[in-house]
PDB file of C-alpha atoms in Angstrom:
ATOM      1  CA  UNK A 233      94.475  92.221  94.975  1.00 62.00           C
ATOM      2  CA  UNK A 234      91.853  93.689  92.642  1.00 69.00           C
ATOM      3  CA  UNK A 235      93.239  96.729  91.885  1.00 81.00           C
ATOM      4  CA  UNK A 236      95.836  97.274  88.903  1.00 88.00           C
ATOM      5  CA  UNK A 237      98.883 100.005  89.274  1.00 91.00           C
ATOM      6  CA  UNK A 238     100.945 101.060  86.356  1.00 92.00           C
ATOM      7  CA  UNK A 239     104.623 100.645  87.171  1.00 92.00           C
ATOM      8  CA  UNK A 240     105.252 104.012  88.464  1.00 92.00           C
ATOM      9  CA  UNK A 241     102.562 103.614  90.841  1.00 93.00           C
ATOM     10  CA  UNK A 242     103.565 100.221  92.371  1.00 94.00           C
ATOM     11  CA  UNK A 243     107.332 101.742  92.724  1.00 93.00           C
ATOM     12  CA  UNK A 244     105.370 105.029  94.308  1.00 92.00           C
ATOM     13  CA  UNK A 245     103.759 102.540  96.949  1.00 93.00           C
ATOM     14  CA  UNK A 246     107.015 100.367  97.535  1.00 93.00           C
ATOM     15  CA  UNK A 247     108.997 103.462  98.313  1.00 92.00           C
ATOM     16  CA  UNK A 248     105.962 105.283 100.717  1.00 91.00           C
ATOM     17  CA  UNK A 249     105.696 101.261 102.280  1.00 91.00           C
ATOM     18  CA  UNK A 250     109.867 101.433 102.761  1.00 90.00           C
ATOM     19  CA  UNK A 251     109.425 105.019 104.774  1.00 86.00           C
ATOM     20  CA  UNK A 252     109.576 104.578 108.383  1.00 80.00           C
ATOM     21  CA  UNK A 253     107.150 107.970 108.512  1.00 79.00           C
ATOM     22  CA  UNK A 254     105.164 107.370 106.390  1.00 85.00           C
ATOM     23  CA  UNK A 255     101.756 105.488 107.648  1.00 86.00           C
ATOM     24  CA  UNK A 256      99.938 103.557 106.208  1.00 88.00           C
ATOM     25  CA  UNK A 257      96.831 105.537 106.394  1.00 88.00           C
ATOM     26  CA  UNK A 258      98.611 107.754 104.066  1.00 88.00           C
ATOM     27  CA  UNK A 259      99.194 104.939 101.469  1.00 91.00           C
ATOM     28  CA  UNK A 260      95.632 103.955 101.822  1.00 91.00           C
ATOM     29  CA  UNK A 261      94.619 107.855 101.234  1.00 90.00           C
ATOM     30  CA  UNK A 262      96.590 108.292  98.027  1.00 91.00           C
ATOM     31  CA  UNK A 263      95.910 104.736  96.192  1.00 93.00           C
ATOM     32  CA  UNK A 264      92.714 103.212  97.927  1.00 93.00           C
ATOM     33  CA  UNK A 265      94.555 100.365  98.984  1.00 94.00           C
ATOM     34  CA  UNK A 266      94.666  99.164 102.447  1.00 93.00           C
ATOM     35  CA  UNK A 267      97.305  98.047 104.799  1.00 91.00           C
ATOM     36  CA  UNK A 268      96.780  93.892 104.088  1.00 93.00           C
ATOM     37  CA  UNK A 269      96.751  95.015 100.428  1.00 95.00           C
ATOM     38  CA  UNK A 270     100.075  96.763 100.808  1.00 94.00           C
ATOM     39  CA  UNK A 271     101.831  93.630 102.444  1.00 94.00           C
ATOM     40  CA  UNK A 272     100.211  91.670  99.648  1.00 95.00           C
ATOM     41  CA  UNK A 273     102.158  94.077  96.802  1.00 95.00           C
ATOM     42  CA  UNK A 274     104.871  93.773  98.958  1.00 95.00           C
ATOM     43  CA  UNK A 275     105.149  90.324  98.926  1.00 96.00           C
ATOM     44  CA  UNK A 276     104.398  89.537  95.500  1.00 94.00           C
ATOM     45  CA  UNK A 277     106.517  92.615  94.159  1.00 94.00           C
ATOM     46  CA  UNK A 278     109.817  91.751  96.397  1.00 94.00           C
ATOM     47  CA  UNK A 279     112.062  88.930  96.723  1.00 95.00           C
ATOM     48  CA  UNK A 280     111.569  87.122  99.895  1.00 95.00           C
ATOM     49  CA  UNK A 281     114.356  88.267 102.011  1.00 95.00           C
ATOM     50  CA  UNK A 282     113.860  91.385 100.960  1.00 94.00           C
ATOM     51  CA  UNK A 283     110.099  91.409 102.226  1.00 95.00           C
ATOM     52  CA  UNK A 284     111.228  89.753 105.637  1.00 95.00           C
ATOM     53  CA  UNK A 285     113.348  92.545 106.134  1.00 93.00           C
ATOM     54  CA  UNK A 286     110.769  94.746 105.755  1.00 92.00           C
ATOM     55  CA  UNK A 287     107.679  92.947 107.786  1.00 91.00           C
ATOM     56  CA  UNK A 288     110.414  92.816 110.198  1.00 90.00           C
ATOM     57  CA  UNK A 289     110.798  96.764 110.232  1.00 88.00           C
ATOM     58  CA  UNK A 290     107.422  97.315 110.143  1.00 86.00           C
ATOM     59  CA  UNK A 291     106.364  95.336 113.063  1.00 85.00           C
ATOM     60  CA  UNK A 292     109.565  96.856 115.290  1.00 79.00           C
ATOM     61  CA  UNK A 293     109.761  99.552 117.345  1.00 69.00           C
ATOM     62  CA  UNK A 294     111.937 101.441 115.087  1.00 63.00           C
ATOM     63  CA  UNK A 295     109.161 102.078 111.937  1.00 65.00           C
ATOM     64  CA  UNK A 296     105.978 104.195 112.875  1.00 67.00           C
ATOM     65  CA  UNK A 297     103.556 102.684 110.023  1.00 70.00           C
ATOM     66  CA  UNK A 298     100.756 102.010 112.245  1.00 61.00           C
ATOM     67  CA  UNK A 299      99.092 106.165 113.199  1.00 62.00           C
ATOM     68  CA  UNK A 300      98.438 104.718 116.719  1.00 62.00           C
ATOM     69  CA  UNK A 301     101.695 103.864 117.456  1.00 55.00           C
ATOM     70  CA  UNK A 302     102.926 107.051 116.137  1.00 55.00           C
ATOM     71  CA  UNK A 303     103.619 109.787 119.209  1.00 58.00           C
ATOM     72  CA  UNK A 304     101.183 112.750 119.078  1.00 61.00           C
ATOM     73  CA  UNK A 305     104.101 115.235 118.163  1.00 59.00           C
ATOM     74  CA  UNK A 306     105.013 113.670 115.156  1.00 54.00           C
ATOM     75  CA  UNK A 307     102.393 115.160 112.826  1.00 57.00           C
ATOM     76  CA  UNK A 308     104.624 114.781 109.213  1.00 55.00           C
ATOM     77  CA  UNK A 309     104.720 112.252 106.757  1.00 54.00           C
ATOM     78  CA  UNK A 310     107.884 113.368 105.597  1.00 55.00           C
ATOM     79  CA  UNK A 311     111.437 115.198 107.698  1.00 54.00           C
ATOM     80  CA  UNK A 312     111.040 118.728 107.002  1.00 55.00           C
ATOM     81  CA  UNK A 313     114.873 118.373 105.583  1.00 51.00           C
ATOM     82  CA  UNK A 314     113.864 116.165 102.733  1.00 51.00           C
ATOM     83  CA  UNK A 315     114.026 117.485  99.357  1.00 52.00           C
ATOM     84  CA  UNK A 316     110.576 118.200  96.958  1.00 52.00           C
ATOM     85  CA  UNK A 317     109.919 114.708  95.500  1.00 50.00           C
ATOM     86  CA  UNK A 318     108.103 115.733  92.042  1.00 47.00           C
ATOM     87  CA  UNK A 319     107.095 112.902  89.549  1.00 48.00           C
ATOM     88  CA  UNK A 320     108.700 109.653  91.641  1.00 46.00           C
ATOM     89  CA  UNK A 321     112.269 111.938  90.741  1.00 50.00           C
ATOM     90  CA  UNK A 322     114.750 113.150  93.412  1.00 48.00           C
ATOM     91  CA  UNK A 323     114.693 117.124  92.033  1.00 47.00           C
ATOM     92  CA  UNK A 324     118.172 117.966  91.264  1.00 47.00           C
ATOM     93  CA  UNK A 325     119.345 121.975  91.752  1.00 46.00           C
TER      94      UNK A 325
END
């Protein structure tokens, strides 16, 4: 991969890879990285079991990654219950 991401960045595009809603068009909007690129941070940033579990989300039924796989009604990135995110920091009342 060509492209360098300060830590907070890499943990912003592990977490946004983890989400089951969030695609990875979305990823590739916000850090100009593409979906092979992705799997290759994923791979070199997370131990291997860890990264099997997740290739093996990613390519079941259960995660909607991939936009055309994604039913037309679901139109979010995020549940409309889930708290502001601000700064990679869960905001706290």
């Amino acid at each position: 991969m060509d492209k360098q991401f300060s830590p907070q960045q890499t943990d912003r595009i592990i977490e946004m890879a983890w989400e089951d809603r969030t695609p990875f068009e979305a990823i590739a909007f916000q850090f100009g990285i593409s979906e092979a690129e992705v799997i290759q941070l994923m791979r070199s940033e997370l131990k291997p079991s860890s990264f099997r579990l997740w290739r093996k989300r990613v390519n079941s039924g259960v995660s909607q990654k991939h936009l055309m796989k994604r039913s037309e009604e679901m139109i979010r990135f995020r549940c409309s219950r889930q708290r502001v995110i601000s700064n990679n920091k869960i905001s706290k009342r």
